[in-house]
Short mmCIF file of C-alpha atoms in Angstrom, two decimals:
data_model
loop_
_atom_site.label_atom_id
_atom_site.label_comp_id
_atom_site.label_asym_id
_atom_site.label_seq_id
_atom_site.Cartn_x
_atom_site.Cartn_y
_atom_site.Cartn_z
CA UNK B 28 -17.29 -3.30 26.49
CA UNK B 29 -17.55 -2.80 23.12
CA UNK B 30 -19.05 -5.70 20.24
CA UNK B 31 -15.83 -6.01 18.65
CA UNK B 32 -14.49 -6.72 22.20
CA UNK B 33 -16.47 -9.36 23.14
CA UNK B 34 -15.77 -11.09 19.81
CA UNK B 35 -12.44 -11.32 20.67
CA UNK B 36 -12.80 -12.63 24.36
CA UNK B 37 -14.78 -15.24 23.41
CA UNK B 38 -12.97 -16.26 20.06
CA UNK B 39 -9.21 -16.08 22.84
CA UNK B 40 -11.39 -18.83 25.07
CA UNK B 41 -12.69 -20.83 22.38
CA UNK B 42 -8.81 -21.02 21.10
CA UNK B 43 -7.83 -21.73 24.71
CA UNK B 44 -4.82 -19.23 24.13
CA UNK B 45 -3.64 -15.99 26.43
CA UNK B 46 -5.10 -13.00 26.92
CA UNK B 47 -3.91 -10.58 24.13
CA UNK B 48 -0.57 -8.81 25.73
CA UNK B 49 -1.35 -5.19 24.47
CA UNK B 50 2.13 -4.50 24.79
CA UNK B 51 5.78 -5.38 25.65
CA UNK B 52 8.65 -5.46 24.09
CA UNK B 53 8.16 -8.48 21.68
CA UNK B 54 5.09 -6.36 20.75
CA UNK B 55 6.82 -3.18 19.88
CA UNK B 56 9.64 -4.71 18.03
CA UNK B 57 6.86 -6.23 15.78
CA UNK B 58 5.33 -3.29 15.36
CA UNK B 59 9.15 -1.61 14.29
CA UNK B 60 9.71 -4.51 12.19
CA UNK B 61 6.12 -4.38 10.47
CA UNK B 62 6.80 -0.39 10.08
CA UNK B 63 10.08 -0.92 8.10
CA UNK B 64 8.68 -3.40 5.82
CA UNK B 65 6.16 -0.86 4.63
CA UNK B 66 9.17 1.44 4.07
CA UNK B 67 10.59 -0.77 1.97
CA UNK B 68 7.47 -2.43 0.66
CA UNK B 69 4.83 -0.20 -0.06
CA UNK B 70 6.80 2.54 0.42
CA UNK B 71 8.78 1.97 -2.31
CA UNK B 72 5.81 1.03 -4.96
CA UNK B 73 3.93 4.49 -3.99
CA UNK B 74 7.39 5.90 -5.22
CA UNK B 75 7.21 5.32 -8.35
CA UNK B 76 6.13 8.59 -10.05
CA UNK B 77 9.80 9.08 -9.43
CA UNK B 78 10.53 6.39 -11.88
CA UNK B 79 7.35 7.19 -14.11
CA UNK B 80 9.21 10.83 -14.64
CA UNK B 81 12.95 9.32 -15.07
CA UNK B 82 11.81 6.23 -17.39
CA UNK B 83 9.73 8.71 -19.77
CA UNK B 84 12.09 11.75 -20.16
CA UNK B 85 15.31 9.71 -20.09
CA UNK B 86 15.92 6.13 -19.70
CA UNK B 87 13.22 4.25 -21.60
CA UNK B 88 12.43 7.07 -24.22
CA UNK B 89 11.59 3.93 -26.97
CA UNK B 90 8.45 3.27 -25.00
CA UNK B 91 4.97 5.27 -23.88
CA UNK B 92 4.15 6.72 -20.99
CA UNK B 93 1.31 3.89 -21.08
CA UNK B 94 3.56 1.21 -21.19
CA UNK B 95 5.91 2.14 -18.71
CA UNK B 96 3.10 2.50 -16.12
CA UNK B 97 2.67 -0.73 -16.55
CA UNK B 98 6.00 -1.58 -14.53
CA UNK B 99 4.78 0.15 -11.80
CA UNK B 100 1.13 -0.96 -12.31
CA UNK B 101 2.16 -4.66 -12.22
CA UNK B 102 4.45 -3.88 -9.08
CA UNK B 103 1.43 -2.80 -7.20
CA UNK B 104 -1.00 -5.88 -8.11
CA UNK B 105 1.80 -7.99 -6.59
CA UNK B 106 2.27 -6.24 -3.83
CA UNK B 107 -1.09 -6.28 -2.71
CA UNK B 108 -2.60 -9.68 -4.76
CA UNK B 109 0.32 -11.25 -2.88
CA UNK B 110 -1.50 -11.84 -0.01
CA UNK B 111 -4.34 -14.29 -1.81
CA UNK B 112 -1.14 -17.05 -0.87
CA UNK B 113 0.82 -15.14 1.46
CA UNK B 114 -2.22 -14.87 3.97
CA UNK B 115 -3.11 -18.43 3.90
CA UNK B 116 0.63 -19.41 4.14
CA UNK B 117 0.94 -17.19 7.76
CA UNK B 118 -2.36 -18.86 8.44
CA UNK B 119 -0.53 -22.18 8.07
CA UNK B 120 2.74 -21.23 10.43
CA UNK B 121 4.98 -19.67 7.05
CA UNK B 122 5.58 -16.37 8.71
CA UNK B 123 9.19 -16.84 8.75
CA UNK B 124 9.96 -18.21 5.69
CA UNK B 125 7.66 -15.56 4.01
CA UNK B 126 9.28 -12.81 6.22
CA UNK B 127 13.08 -14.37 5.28
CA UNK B 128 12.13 -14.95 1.42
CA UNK B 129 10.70 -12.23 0.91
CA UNK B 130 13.11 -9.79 1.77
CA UNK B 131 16.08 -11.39 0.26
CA UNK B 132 14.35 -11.53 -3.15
CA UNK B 133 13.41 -7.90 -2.83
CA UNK B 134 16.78 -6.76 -2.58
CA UNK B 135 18.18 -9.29 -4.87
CA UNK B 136 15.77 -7.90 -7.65
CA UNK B 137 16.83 -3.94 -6.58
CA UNK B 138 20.39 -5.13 -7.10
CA UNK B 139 19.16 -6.43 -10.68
CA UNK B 140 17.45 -3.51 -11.36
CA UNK B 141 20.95 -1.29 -10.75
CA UNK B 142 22.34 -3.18 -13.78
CA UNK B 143 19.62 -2.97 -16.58
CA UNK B 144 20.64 -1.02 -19.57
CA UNK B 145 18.39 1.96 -21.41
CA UNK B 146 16.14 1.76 -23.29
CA UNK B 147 15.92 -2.39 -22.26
CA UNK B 148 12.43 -2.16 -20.91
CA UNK B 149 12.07 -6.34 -20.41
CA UNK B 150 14.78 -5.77 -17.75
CA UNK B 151 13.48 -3.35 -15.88
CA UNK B 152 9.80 -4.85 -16.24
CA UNK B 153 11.60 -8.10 -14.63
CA UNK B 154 13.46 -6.55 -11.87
CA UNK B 155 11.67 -4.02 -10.82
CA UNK B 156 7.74 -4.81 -11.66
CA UNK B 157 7.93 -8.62 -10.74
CA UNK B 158 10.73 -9.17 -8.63
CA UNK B 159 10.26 -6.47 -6.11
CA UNK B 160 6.62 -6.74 -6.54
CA UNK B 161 6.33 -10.80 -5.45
CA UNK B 162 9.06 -10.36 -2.60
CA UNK B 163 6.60 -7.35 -1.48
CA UNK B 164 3.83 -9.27 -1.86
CA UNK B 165 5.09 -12.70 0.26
CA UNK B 166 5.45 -10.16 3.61
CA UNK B 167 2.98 -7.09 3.12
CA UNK B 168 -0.30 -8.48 4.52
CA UNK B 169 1.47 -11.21 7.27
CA UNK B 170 3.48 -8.04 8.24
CA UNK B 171 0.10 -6.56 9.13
CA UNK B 172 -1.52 -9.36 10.15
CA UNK B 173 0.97 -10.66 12.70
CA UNK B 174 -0.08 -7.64 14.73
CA UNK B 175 -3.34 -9.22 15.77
CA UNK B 176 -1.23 -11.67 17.75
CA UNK B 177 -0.21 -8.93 20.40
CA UNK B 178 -2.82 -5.99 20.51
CA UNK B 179 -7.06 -6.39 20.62
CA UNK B 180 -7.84 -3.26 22.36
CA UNK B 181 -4.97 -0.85 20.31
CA UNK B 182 -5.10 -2.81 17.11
CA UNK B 183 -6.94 -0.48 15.10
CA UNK B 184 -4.17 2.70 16.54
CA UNK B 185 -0.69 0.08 15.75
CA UNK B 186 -2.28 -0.83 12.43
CA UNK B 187 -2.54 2.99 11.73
CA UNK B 188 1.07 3.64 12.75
CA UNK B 189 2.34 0.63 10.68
CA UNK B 190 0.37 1.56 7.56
CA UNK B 191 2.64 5.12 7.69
CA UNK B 192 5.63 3.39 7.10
CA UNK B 193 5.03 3.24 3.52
CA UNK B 194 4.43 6.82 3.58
CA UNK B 195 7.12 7.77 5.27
CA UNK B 196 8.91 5.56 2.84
CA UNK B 197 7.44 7.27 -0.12
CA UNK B 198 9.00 10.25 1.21
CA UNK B 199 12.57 8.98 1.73
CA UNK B 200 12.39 7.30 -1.46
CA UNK B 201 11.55 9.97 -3.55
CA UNK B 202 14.01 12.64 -2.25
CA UNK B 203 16.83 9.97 -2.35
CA UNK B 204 16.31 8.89 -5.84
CA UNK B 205 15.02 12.58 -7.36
CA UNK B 206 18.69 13.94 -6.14
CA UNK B 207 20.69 11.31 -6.78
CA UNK B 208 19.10 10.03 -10.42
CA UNK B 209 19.88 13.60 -11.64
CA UNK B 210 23.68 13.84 -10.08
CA UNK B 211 26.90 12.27 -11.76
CA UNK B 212 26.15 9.38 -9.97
CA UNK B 213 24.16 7.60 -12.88
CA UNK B 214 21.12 4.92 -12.32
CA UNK B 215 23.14 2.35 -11.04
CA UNK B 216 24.82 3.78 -8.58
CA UNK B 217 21.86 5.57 -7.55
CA UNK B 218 19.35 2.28 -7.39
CA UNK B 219 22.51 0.38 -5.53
CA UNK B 220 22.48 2.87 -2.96
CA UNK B 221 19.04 2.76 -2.37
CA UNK B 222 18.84 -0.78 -2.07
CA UNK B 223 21.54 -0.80 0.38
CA UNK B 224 19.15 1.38 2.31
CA UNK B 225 16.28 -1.08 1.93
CA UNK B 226 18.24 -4.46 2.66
CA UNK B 227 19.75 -2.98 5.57
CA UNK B 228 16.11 -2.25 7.04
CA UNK B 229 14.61 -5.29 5.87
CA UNK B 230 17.38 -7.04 7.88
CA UNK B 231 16.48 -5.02 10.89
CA UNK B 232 13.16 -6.36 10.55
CA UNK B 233 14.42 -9.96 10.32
CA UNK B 234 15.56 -9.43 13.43
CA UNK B 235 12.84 -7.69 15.50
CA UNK B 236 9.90 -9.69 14.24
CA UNK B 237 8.79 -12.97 16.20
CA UNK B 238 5.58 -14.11 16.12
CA UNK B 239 3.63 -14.78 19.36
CA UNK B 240 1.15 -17.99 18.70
CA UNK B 241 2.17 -21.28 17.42
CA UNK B 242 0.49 -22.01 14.23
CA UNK B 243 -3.41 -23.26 14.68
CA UNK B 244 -4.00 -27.00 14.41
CA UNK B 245 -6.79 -26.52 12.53
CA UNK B 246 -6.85 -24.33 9.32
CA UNK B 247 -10.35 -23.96 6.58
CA UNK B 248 -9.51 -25.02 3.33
CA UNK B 249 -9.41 -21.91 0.53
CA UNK B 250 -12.60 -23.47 -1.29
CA UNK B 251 -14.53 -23.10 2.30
CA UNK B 252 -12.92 -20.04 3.44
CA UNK B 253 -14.20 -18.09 -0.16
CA UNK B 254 -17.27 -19.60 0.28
CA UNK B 255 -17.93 -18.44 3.53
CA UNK B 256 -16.44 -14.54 2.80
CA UNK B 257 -18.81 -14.57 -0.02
CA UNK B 258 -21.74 -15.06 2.14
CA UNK B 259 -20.33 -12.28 4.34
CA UNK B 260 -22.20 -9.07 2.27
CA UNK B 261 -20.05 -6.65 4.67
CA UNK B 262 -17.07 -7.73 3.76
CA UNK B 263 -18.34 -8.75 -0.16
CA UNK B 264 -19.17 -4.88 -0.38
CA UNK B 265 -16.04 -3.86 1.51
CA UNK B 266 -13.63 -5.58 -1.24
CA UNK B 267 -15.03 -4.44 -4.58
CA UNK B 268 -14.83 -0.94 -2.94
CA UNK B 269 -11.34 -1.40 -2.44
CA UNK B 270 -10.58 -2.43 -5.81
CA UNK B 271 -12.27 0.13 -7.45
CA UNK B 272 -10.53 2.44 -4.96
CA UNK B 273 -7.65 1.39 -6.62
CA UNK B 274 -8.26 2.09 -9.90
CA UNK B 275 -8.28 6.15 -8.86
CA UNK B 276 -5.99 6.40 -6.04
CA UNK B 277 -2.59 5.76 -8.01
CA UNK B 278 -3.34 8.37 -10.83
CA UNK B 279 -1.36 11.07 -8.47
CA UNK B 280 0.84 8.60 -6.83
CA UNK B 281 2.59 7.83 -10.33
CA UNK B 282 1.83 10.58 -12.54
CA UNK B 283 1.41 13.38 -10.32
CA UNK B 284 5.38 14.50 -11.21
CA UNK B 285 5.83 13.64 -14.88
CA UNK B 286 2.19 16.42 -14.84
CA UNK B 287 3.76 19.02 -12.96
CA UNK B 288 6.91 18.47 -15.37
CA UNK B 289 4.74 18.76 -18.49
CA UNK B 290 3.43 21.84 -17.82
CA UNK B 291 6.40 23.79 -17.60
CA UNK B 292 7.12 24.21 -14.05
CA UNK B 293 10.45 24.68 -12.03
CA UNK B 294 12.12 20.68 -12.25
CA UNK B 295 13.19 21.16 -8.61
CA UNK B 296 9.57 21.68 -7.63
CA UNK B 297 8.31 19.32 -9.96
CA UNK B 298 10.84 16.16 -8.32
CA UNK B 299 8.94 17.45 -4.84
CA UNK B 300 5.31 17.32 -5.78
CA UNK B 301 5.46 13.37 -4.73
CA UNK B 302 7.16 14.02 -1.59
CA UNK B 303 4.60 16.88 -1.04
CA UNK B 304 1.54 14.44 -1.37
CA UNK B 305 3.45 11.59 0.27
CA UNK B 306 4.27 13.75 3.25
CA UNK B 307 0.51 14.96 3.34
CA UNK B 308 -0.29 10.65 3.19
CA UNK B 309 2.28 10.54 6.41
CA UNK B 310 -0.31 13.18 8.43
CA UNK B 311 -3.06 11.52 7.21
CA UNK B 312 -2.07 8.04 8.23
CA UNK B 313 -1.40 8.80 11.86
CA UNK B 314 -4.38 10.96 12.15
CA UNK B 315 -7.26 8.91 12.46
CA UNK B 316 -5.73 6.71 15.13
CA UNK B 317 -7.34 8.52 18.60
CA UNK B 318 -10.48 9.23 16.31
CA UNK B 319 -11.44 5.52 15.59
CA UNK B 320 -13.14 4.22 18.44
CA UNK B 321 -15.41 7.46 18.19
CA UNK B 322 -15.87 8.06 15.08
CA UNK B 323 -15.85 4.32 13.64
CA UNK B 324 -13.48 2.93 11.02
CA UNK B 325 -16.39 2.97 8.40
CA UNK B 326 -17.35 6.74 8.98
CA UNK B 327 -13.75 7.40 8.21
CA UNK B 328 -13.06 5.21 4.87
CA UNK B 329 -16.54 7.03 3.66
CA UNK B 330 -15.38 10.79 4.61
CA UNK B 331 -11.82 10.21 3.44
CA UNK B 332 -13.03 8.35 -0.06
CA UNK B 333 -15.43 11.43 -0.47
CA UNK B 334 -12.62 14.01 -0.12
CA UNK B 335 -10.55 12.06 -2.69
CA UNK B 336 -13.28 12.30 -5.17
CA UNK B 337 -13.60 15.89 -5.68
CA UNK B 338 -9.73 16.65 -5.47
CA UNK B 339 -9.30 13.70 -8.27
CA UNK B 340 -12.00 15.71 -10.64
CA UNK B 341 -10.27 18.70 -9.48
CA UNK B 342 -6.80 17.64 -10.80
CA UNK B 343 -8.12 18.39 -14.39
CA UNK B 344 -7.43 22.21 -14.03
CA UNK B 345 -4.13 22.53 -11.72
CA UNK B 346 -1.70 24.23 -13.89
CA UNK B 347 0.01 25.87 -11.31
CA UNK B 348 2.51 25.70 -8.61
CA UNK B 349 0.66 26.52 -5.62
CA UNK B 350 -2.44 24.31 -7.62
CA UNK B 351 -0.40 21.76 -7.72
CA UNK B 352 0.70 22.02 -3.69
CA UNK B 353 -2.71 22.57 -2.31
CA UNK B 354 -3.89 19.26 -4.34
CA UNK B 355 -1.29 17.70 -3.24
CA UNK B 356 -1.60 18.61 0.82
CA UNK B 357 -5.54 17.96 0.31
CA UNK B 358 -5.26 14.37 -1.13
CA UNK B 359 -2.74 12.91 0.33
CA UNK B 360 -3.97 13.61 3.79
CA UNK B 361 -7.47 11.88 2.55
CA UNK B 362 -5.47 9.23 0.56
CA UNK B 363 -3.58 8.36 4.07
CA UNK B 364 -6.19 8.22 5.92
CA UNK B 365 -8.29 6.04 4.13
CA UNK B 366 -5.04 3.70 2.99
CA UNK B 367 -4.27 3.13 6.66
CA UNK B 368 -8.47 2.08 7.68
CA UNK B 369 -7.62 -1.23 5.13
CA UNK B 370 -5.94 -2.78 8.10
CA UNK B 371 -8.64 -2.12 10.77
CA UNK B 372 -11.62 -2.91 8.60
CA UNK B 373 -10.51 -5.69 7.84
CA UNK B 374 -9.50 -6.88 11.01
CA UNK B 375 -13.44 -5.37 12.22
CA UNK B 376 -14.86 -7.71 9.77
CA UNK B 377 -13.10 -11.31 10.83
CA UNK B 378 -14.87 -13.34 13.19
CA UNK B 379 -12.12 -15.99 13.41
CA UNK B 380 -8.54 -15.64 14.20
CA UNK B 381 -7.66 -18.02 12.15
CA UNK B 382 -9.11 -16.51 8.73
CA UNK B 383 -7.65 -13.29 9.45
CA UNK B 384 -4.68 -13.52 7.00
CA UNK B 385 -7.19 -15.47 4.05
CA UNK B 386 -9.24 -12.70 4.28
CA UNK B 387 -6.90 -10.04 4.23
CA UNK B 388 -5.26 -11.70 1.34
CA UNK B 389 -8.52 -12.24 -0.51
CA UNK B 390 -9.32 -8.49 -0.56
CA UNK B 391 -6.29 -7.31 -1.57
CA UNK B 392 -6.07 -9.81 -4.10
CA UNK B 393 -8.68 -7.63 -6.29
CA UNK B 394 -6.78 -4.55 -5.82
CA UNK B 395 -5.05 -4.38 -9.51
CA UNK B 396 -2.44 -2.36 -11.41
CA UNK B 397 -4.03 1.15 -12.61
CA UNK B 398 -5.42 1.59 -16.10
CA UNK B 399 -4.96 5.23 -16.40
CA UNK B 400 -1.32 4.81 -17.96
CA UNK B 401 -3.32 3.69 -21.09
CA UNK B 402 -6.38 6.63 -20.32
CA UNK B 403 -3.73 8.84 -20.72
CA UNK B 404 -1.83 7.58 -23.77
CA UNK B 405 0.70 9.03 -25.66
CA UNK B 406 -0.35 12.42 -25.78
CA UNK B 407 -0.59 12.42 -21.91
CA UNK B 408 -4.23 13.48 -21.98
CA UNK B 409 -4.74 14.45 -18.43
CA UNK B 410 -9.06 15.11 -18.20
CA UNK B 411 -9.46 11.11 -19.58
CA UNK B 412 -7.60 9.76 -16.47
CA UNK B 413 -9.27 12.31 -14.03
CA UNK B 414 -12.67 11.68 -15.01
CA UNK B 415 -12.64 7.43 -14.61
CA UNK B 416 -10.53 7.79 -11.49
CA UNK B 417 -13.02 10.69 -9.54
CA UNK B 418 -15.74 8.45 -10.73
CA UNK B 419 -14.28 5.48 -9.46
CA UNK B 420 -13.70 7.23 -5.84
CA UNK B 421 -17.26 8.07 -6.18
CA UNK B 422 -18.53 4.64 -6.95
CA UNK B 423 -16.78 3.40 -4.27
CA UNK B 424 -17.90 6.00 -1.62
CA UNK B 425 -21.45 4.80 -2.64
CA UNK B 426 -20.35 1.25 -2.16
CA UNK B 427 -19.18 1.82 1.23
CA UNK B 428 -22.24 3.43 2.26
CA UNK B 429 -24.65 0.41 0.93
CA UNK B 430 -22.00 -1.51 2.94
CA UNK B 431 -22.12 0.37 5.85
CA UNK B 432 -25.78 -0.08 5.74
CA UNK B 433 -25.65 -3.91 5.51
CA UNK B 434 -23.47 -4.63 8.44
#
């Protein structure tokens, strides 16, 4: 029996609750439920080099590339930040009203989105970087963390085929809106169709989700709970490597299209180099799964962040098509892998049940918006971004190692 085991037995008799189920179908349908809200979630944030692409070249031609990043940039902080009050809410017994809320203001703010104008960038900025982005936020870390209620001995493996949902999302996503933005159809019809596609799987999930433990009768206060993480030098070192994680890993997820397109190459192939890294992310997300219990969750995160470093300082010279695949294939698969480890470390590093959402929450709370919309500026100045963002995977690799060694 393994440490991490034993944590968990005693912690289920302390609580005086059931043994774990591990299964069934209340389990499964979770896990379905939790799988489509990354598709719609997550999914749809790590699309936005679709948008990036679209807003620059067509629709918001009054503004920068550096300032339209920031709709996507402020997107992802919420999604992820979310969780500092979404966590302690499911902690507290909110799941539904997060799970409910949430959802309806997402597709509320799509439907928004289908009506801005061109060229209106407060709209979009409104709709699209805050509203999605807080109705993301309210159900991305309980939709993860609600998975600890049914699985101990899997929970690393259904955490790893959750987290792909948002890959396979930002493969749907991109396809959808690259062939439909660029038809007769227009932007509105094209964002109204895809957010038919998101509420109708976000009402699925409404549906299939139930949670399996009544709310605990006794929950820490924020002020103790940050007190004690920050005594915890694991998981201290654990969440600045995440954020500065951060700071590299969307470089290709929102500008790895609008580069391809400003160098000249084919536009079909250039509305295909997301899907390309995003289907890579898919591979790499289910892939560790049967490798975790030998290999360790930590040995992963440090060989996958480590990969993503040299491809990152290798973007700097891809000029070509095949360049631009191979990168593509190469990160994403790294990317994946060490996107869908968040989940299981930070499960690995909870003592107590009842923190799990705070703490979850917490470190993705430092996980902010990327600066490399303003690194690359108007003259799109591709070697500035590259540089911070490799040394930023590197910085973090080092981080993980220093935290590896602590624990």
């Amino acid at each position: 029996m393994s440490v991490s085991d034993s944590v968990d037995k005693s912690r289920e008799a302390k609580e005086g609750v059931d043994v774990i189920p591990e299964g069934g179908w209340s389990a499964w349908l979770t896990v379905l439920g939790s799988f489509l809200i990354q598709f719609c979630g997550f999914g749809y944030t790590t699309s936005f080099g679709v948008y990036q692409d679209f807003y620059a070249r067509h629709y918001l031609t009054n503004s920068s590339a550096s300032t339209i990043s920031w709709i996507g940039s402020v997107n992802a902080f919420l999604v992820v930040s979310g969780g500092l009050v979404a966590g302690r809410l499911f902690d507290r017994g909110y799941f539904y009203w997060l799970l409910y809320g949430g959802s309806i203001l997402i597709s509320f703010s799509l439907f928004m989105l289908s009506l801005a104008k061109p060229n209106q960038f407060y709209q979009i900025f409104l709709s699209q970087g805050l509203g999605h982005g807080i109705g993301a936020g309210m159900i991305y870390v309980p939709s993860i963390a609600i998975l600890a209620q049914y699985f101990r001995q899997r929970r690393s493996l259904v955490m790893t085929i959750v987290a792909s949902g948002s890959s396979l999302g930002a493969i749907v996503h991109p396809i959808m809106l690259n062939n439909l933005l660029n038809s007769p159809l227009g932007f509105g019809n094209t964002i109204r169709a895809n957010t038919g596609l998101v509420s109708g799987f976000l009402l699925i999930s409404c549906l299939l989700m139930r949670t399996r433990l009544p709310p605990p009768t006794r929950v820490t206060s924020l002020r103790k709970a940050l007190r004690k993480f920050s005594r915890d030098t694991a998981y201290i070192f654990a969440v600045t490597g995440m954020t500065i994680f951060t700071m590299a890993f969307y470089l290709p997820v929102f500008f790895v299209q609008l580069d391809s397109a400003t160098r000249g190459l084919n536009p079909t192939f250039s509305f295909y180099t997301l899907v390309i890294l995003n289907a890579s992310s898919f591979l790499g997300r289910l892939t560790p799964g049967p490798f975790i219990h030998k290999l360790g969750v930590g040995n992963i995160i440090t060989g996958a962040c480590g990969c993503c470093a040299v491809m990152i300082f290798a973007m700097m010279g891809i000029k070509t098509l095949p360049e631009f695949v191979v990168f593509g294939i190469i990160f994403g698969f790294f990317a994946g892998s060490y996107i869908t480890m968040n989940g299981p470390l930070m499960a690995l590093l909870t003592d107590d049940f009842s923190e799990l959402g705070a703490r979850m929450g917490v470190a993705f709370a430092f996980i902010g918006g990327p600066i490399n919309g303003a690194l690359l500026g108007d003259e799109l100045i591709w070697w500035r971004a590259s540089v911070v963002s490799g040394v930023s995977f590197l910085i973090f690799w080092f981080l993980k190692l220093k935290g590896s060694d602590k624990s």
